[in-house]
Short mmCIF file of C-alpha atoms and ligand atoms in Angstrom, two decimals:
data_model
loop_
_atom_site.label_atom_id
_atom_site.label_comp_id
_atom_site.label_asym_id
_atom_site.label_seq_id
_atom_site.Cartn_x
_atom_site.Cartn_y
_atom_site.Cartn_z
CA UNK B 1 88.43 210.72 -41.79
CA UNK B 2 89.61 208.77 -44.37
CA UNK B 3 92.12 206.63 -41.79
CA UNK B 4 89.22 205.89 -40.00
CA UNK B 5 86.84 205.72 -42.67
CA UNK B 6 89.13 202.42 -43.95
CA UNK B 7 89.00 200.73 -40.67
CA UNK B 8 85.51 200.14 -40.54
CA UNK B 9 85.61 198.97 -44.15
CA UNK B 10 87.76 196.30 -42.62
CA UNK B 11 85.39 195.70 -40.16
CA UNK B 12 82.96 195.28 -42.46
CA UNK B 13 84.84 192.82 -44.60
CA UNK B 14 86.31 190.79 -41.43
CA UNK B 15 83.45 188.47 -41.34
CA UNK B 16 83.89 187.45 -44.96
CA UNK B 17 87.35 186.35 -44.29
CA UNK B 18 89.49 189.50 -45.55
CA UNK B 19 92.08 191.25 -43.74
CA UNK B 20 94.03 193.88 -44.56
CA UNK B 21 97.12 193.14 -46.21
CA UNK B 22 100.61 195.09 -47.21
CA UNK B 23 101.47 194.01 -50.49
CA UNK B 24 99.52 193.87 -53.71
CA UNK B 25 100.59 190.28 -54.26
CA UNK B 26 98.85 188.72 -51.51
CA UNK B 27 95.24 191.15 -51.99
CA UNK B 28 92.35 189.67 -53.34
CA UNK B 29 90.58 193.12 -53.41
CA UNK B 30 92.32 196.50 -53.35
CA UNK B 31 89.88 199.38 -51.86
CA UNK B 32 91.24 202.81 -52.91
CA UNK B 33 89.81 205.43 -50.61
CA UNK B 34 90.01 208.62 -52.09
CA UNK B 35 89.91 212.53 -51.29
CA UNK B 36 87.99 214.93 -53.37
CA UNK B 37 88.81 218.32 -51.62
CA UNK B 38 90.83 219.69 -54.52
CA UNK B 39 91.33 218.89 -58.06
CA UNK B 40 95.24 217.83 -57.13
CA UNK B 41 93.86 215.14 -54.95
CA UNK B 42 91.23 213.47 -58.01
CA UNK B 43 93.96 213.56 -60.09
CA UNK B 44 96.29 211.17 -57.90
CA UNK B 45 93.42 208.65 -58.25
CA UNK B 46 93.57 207.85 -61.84
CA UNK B 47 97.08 207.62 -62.05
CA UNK B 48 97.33 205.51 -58.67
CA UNK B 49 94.94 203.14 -60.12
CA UNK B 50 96.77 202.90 -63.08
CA UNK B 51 99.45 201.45 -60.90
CA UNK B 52 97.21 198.84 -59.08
CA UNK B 53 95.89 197.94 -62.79
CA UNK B 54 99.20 196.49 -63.38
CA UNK B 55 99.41 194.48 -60.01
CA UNK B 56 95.66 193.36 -61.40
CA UNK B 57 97.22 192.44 -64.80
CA UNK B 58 99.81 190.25 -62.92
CA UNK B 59 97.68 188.41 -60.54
CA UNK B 60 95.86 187.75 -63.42
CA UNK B 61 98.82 185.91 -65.37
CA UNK B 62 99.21 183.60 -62.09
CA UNK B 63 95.32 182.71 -62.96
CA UNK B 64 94.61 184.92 -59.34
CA UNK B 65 92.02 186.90 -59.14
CA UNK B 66 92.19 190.50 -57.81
CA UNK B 67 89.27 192.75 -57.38
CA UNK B 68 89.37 197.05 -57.05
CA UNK B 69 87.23 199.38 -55.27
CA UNK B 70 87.31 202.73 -55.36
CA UNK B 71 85.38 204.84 -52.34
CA UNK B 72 85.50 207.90 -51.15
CA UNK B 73 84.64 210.83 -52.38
CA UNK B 74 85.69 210.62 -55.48
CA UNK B 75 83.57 207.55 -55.73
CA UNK B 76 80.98 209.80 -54.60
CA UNK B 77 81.12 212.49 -57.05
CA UNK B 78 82.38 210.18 -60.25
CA UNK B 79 80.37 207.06 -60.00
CA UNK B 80 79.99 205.62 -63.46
CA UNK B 81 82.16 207.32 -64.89
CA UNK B 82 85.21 205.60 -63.23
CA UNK B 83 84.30 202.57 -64.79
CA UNK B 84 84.42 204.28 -68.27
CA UNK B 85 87.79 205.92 -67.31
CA UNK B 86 89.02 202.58 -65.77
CA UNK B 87 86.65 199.54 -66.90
CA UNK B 88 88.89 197.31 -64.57
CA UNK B 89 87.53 198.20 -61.68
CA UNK B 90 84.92 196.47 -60.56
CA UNK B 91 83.77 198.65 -57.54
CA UNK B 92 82.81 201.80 -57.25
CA UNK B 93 80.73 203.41 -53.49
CA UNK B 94 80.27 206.47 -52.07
CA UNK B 95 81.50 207.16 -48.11
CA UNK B 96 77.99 206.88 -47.04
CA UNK B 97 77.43 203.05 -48.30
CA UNK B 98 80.58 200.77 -46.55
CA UNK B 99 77.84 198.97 -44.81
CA UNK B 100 77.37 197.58 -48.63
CA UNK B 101 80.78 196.51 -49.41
CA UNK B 102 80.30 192.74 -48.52
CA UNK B 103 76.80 192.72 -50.80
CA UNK B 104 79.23 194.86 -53.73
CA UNK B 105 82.18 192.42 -53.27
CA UNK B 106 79.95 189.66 -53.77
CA UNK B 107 78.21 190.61 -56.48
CA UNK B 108 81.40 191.72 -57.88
CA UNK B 109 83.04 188.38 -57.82
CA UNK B 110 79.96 186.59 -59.34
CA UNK B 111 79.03 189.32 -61.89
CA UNK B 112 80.75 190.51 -64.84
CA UNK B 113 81.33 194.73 -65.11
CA UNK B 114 81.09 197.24 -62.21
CA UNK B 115 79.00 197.44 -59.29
CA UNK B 116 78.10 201.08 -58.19
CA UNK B 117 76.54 202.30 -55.07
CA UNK B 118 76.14 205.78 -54.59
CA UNK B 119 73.04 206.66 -52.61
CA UNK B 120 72.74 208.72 -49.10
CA UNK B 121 70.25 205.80 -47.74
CA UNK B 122 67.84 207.12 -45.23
CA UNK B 123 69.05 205.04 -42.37
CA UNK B 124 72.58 206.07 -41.25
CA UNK B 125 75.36 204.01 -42.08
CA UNK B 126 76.63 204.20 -38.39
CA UNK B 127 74.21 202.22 -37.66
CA UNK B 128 74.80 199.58 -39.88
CA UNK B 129 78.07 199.12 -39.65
CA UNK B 130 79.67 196.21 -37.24
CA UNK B 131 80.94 197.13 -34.40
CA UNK B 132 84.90 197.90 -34.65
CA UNK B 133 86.82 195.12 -33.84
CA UNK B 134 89.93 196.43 -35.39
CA UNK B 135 92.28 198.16 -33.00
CA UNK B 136 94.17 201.81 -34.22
CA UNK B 137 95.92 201.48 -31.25
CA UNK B 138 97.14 203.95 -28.44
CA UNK B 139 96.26 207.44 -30.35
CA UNK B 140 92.51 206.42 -32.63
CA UNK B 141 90.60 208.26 -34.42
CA UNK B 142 86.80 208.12 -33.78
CA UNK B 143 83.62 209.66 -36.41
CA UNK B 144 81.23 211.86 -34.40
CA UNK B 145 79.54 213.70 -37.65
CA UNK B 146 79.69 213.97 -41.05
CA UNK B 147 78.78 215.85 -43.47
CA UNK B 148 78.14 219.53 -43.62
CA UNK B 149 75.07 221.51 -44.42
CA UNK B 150 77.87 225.08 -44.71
CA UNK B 151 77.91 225.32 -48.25
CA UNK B 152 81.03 227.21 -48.16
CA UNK B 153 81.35 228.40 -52.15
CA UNK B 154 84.35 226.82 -52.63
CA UNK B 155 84.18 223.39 -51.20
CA UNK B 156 82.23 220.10 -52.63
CA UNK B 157 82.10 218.69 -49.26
CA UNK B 158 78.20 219.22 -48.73
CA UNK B 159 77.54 217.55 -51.97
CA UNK B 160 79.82 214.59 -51.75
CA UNK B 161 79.26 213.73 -47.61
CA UNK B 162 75.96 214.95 -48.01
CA UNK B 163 74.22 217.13 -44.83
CA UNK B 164 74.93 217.21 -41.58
CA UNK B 165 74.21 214.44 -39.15
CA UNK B 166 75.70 213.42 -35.39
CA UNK B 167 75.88 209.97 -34.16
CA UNK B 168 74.15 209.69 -30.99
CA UNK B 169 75.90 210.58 -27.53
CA UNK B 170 75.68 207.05 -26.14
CA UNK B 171 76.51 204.80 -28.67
CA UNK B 172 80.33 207.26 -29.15
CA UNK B 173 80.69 206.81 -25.45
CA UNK B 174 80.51 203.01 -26.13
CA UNK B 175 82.69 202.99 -29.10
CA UNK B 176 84.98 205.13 -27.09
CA UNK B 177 84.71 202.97 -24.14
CA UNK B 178 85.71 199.50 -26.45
CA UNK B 179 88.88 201.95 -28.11
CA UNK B 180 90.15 202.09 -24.32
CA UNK B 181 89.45 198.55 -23.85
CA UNK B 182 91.45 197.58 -26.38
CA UNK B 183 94.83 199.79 -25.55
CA UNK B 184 93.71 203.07 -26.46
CA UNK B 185 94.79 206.55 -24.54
CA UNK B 186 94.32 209.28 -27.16
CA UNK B 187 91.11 209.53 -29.12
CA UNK B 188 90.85 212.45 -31.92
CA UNK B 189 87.34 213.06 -32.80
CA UNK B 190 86.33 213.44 -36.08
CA UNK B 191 83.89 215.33 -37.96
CA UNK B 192 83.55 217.51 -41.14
CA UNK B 193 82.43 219.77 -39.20
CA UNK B 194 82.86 218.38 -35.99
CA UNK B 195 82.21 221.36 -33.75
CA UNK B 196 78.85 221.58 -35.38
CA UNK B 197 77.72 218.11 -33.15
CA UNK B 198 74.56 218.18 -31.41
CA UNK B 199 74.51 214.21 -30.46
CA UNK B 200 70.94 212.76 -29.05
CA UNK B 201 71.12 212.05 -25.27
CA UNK B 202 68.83 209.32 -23.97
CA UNK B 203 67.08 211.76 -21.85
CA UNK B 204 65.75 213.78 -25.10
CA UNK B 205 68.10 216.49 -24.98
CA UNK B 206 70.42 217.07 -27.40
CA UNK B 207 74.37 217.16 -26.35
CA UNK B 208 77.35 219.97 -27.48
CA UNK B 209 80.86 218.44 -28.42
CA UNK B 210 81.74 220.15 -24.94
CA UNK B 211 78.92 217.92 -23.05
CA UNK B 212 80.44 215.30 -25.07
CA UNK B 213 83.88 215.93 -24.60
CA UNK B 214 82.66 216.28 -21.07
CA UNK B 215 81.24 212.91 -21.05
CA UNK B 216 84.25 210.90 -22.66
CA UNK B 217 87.03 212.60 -20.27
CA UNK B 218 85.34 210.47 -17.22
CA UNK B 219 86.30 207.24 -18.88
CA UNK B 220 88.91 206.31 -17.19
CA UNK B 221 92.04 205.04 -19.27
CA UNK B 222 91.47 207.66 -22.02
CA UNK B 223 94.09 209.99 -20.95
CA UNK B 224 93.68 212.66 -23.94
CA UNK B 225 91.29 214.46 -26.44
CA UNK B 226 91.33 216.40 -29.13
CA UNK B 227 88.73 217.50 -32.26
CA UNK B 228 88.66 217.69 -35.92
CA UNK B 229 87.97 219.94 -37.90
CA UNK B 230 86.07 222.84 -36.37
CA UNK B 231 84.22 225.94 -38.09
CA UNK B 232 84.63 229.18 -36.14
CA UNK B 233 81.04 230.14 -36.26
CA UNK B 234 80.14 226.61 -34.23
CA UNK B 235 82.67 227.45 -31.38
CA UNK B 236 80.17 227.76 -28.56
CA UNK B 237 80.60 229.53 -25.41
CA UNK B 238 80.57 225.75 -23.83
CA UNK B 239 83.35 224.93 -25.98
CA UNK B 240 85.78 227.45 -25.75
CA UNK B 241 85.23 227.20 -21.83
CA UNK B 242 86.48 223.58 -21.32
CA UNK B 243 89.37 224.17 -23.13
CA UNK B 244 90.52 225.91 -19.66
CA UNK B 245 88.86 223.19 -17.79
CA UNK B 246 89.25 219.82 -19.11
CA UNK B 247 92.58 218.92 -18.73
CA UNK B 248 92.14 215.60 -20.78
CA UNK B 249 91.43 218.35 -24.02
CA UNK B 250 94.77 218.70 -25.35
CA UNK B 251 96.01 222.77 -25.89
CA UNK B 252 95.90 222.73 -29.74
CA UNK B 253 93.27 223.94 -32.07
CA UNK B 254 92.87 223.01 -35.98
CA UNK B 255 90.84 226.16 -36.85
CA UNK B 256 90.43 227.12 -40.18
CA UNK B 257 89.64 230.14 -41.81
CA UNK B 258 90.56 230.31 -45.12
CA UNK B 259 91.15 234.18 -45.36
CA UNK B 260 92.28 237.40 -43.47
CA UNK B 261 89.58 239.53 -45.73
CA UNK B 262 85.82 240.26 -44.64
CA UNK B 263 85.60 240.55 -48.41
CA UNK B 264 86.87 237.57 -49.48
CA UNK B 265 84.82 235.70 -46.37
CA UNK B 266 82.04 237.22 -47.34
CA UNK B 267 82.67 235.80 -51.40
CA UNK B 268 83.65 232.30 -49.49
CA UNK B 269 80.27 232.58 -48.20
CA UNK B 270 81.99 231.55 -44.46
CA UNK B 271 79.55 233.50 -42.62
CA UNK B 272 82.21 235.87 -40.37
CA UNK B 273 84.18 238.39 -40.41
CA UNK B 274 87.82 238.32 -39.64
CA UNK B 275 87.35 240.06 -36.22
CA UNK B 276 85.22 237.31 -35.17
CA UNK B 277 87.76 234.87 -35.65
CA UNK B 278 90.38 236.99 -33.64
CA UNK B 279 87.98 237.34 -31.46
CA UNK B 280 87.45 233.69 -30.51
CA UNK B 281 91.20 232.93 -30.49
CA UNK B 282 91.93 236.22 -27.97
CA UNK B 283 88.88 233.92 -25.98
CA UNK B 284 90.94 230.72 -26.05
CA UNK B 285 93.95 232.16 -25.36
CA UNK B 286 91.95 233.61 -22.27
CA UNK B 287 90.98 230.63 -20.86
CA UNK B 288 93.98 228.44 -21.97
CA UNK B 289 97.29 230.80 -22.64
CA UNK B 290 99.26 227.69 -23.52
CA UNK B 291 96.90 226.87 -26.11
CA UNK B 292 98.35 226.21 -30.15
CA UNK B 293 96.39 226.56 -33.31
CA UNK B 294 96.10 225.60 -36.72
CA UNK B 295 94.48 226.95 -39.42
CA UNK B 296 93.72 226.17 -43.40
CA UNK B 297 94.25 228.98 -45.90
CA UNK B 298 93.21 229.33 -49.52
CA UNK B 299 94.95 231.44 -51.44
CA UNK B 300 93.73 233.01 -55.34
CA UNK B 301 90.40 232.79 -54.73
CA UNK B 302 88.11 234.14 -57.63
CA UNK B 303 88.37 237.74 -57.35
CA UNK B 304 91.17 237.81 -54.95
CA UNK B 305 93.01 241.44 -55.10
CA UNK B 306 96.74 242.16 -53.57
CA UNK B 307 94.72 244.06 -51.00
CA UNK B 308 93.05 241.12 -49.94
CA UNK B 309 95.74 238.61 -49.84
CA UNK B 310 97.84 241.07 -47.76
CA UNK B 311 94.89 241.07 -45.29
CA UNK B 312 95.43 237.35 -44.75
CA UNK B 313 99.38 238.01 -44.30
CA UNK B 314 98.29 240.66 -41.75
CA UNK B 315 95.95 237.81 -39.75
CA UNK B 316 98.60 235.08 -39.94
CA UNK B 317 101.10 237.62 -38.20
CA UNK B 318 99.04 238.60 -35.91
CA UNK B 319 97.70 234.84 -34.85
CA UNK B 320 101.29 233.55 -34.94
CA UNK B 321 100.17 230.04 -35.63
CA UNK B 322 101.98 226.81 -34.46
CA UNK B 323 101.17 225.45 -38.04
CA UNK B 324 98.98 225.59 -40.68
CA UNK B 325 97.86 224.47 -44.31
CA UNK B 326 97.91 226.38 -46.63
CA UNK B 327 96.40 226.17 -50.27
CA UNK B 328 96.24 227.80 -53.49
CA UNK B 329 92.50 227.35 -54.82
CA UNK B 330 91.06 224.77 -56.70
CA UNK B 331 87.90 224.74 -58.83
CA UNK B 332 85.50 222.20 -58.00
CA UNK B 333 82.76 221.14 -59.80
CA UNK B 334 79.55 221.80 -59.62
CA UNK B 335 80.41 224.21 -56.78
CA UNK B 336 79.64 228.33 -56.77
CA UNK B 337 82.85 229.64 -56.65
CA UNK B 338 84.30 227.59 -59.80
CA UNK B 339 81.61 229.51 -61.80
CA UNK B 340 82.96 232.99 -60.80
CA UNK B 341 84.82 234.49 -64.32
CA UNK B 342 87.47 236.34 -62.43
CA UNK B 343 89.86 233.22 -61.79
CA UNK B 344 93.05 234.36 -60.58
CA UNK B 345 95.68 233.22 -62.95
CA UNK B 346 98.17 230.42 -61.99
CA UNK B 347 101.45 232.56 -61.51
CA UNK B 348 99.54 235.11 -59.12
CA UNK B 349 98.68 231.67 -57.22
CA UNK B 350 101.86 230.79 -56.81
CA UNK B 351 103.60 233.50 -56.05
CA UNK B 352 101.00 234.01 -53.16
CA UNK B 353 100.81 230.45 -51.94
CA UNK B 354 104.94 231.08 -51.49
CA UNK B 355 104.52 234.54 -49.54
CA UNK B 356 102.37 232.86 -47.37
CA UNK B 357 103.86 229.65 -46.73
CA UNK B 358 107.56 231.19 -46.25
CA UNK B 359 105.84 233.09 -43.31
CA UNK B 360 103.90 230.03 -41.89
CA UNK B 361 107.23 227.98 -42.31
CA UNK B 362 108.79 230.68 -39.95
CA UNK B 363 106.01 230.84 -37.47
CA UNK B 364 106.54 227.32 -37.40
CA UNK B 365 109.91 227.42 -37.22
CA UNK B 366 110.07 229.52 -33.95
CA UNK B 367 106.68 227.64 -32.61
CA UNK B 368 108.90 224.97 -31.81
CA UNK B 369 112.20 226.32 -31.41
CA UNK B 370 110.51 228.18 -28.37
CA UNK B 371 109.78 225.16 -27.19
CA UNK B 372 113.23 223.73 -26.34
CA UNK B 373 113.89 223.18 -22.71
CA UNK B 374 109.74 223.08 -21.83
CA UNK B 375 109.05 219.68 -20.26
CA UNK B 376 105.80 218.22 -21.58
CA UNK B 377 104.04 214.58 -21.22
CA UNK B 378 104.11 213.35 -24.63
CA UNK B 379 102.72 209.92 -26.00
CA UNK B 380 104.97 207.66 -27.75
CA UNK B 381 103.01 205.45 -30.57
CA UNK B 382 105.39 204.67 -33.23
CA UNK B 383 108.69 203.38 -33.66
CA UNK B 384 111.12 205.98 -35.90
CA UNK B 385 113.35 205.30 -38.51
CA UNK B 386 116.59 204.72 -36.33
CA UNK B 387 117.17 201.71 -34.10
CA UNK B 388 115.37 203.28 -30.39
CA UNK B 389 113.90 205.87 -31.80
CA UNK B 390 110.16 206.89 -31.25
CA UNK B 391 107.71 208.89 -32.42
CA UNK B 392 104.78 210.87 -31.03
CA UNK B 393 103.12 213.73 -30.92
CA UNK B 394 103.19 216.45 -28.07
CA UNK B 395 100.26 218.52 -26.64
CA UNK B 396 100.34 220.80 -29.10
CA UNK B 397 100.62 218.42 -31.95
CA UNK B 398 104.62 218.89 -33.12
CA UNK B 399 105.71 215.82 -34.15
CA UNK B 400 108.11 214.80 -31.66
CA UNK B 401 110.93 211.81 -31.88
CA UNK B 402 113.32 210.58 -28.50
CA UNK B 403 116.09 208.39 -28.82
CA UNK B 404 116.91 205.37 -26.66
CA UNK B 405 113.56 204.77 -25.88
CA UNK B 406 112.57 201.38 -26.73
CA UNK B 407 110.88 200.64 -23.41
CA UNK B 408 108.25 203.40 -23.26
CA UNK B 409 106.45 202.33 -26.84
CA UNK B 410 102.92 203.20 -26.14
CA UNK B 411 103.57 204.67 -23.09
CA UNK B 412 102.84 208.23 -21.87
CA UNK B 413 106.24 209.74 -20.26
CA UNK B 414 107.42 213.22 -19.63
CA UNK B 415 109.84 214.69 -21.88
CA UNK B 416 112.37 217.24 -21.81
CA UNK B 417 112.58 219.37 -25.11
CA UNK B 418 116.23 219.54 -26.61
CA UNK B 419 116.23 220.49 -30.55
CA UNK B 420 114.19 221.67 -33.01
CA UNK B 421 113.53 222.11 -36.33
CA UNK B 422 110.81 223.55 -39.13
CA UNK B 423 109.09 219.71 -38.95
CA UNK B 424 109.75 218.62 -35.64
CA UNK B 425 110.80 218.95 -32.18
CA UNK B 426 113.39 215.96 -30.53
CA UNK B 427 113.32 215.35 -26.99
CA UNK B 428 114.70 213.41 -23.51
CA UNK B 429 113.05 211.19 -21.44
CA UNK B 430 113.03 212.45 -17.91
CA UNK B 431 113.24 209.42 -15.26
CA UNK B 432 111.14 208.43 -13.93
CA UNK B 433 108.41 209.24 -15.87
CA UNK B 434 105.98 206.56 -16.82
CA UNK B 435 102.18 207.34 -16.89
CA UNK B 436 100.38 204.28 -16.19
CA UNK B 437 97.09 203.29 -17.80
CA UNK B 438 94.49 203.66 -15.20
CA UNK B 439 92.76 200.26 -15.46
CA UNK B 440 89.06 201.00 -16.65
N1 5AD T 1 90.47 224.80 -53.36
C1 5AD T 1 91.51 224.88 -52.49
N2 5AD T 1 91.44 224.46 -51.23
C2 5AD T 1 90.26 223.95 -50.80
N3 5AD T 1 89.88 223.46 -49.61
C3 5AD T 1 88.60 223.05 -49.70
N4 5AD T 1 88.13 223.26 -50.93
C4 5AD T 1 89.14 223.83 -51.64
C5 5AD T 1 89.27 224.28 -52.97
N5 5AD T 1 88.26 224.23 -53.83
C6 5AD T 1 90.75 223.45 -48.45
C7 5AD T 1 90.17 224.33 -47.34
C8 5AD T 1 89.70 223.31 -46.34
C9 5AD T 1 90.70 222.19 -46.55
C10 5AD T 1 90.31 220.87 -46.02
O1 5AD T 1 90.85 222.14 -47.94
O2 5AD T 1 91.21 225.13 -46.81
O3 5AD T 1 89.70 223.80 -45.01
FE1 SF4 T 2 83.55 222.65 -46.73
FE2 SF4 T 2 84.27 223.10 -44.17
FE3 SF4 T 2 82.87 224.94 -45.56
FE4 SF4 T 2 81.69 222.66 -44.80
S1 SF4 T 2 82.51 224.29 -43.44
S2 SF4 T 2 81.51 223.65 -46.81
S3 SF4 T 2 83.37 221.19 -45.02
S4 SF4 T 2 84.99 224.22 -45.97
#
């Protein structure tokens, strides 16, 4: 969200003259947008702008001027107090307020000391920001929803992205339609909880993210779909069924679920139980056998026995995920959870968060070993490290790189699968293979 979250700052900016550049040296304004999920990611923030202090400090010596902005959520949920921390920035906004930035970045050039702004206006900022004119490219992310009105008891996103809303059916279909316009094939739509849209339709009614994913697969020139990130109690009977009918949704699934343990769930305050959650991937499976999934766990959660830990080893064995993330829990402020008094110590952590991950690693592991010799349509969108070597992603999201391959940047081509490893699956072209881009 964040990737996509910085392009429309850029929009934003565009029409004051700023575009995005790679080196410190030649920005006039250095936006940090930062991640406030766990207390690991806050901490990168201080000592990262530490770093672009110095680039400040040396523009500064040239007689250049260099501004910083820091937005996201940590923006969000520090506001002020950054500028105490860090009185050399000059900017500090939370995700809701981009639509600002020119009015901030102005203010911030004529004024002396920081400009903060923090609120959740009342008007949306979808529909205040420009239109995107900056292309992602082939595979693009697009923002369907934010926020999240779960209040799972561990996690500050309600507080920092604030509650729930959907952007409206017809204006994504138009930002979809100007993505494909401009080169794009693959759209991932994004969402804090994006399973939970319920988009208005001009007619009055209100749309699913199957109606919508529905509605997007008939442009023609986006080739695939996929969704991020999903909460199992919003996967509707309309969802799960065009998984086995829309052949534009790709057969992979980001689902999390934190923990095997009703217990535990119940604690998290996710609202299920762990046969639930079977449940709905025994329905997917159902409808789509090929399909992959993903999942985010938490491990050391206040309270957290050996019992209940075990009961998430037994779920991840009998899921057999393609990947997953997995993390050891974090206290967050102002959240329930962090004001529980039976914190599990750090060692206990860790030497969970290691059982765990040595069994994801070799679920992974054999995920995509099983793949070798499978042919699969793949889309190529980056160039690798070696001369002729590109990158992409398959179906089921393994990152994927083919040799020799120079001509079919951007290009959707079938693929033969011929190595693997814990990371990554390689591949050969088969010829000839070339999906053309339908014109739309
Ligand atoms: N501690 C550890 N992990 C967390 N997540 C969210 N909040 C916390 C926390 N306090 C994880 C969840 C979520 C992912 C994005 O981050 O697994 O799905
Ligand atoms: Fe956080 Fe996801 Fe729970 Fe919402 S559903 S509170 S975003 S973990």
């Amino acid at each position: 969200m964040n990737v996509y979250d910085s392009v429309r700052m850029n929009d934003c900016l565009a029409p004051m003259g700023y575009k995005a550049s790679n080196t410190y040296e030649d920005a006039d304004l250095v936006i940090l947008n930062t991640c406030h999920i766990r207390e690991k990611a806050e901490d990168k923030v201080y000592s990262e702008l530490g770093r672009i202090r110095q680039e400040k400090i040396k523009k500064s010596a040239k007689g250049e001027q260099m501004l910083i902005a820091v937005g996201g959520c940590v923006g969000q949920a520090e506001g002020e107090e950054i500028i105490r921390r860090a009185p050399y920035v000059d900017i500090v906004l939370g995700p809701q307020s981009y639509h600002q930035l020119p009015e901030m970045v102005t203010r911030a050039i004529r004024e002396k000391g920081g400009v903060v702004e923090l609120d959740f206006p009342t008007v949306q900022k979808f529909d205040l920001l420009p239109e995107s004119t900056t292309s992602q490219g082939v595979s693009a992310f697009l923002s369907i929803q934010e926020g999240c009105d779960k209040f799972c008891s561990f996690c500050v996103v309600p507080y920092t992205r604030g509650a729930e809303y959907s952007r409206k059916m017809d204006t994504v279909e138009q930002e979809a339609r100007r993505m494909v316009d401009q080169g794009t094939m693959e759209i991932t739509l994004l969402g804090q909880n994006v399973n939970a849209y319920h988009g208005d339709n001009t007619d009055g009614t209100t749309a699913s993210l199957a109606d919508l994913i529905d509605r997007l697969a008939r442009i023609n020139g986006l080739e695939r779909i996929r969704y991020m990130t999903s909460h199992p109690k919003d996967m509707s009977d309309d969802l799960i069924a065009i998984h086995g009918s829309e052949p534009k949704l790709m057969p992979f699934l980001h689902l999390p679920v934190q923990s095997g343990s009703d217990t535990v769930l119940k604690r998290m305050n996710r609202k299920h139980e762990a046969s639930f959650y079977i449940d709905i991937i025994e329905r997917l499976r159902k409808v789509r056998p090929d399909i992959a999934f993903s999942s985010d766990f938490i491990v050391g959660f206040p309270g957290e026995t050996d019992k209940e830990f075990d009961e998430t080893m037994k779920m991840v064995e009998q899921v057999q995920y393609a990947q997953a993330y997995s993390f050891k829990y974090s206290p967050r402020p102002g959240t329930p959870a962090a004001m529980d008094d039976q914190q599990v110590p750090e060692e206990l952590k860790d030497e969970r968060l290691q059982r765990l991950q040595s069994l994801l690693r070799h679920q992974q592991t054999t995920y995509n070993a099983s793949c070798i010799g499978m042919t699969m349509t793949v889309l190529l969108d980056r160039d690798g490290k070696f001369d002729g070597q590109l990158l992409g992603k398959t179906p089921y999201m393994q990152s994927l790189h083919v040799q020799d391959a120079e001509n079919y940047r951007g290009k959707l081509v079938d693929v033969r699968i011929i190595g693997s490893t814990l990371n990554s699956v390689s591949a050969e072209i088969i010829n000839p293979t070339v999906h053309h881009r339908k014109a739309s």
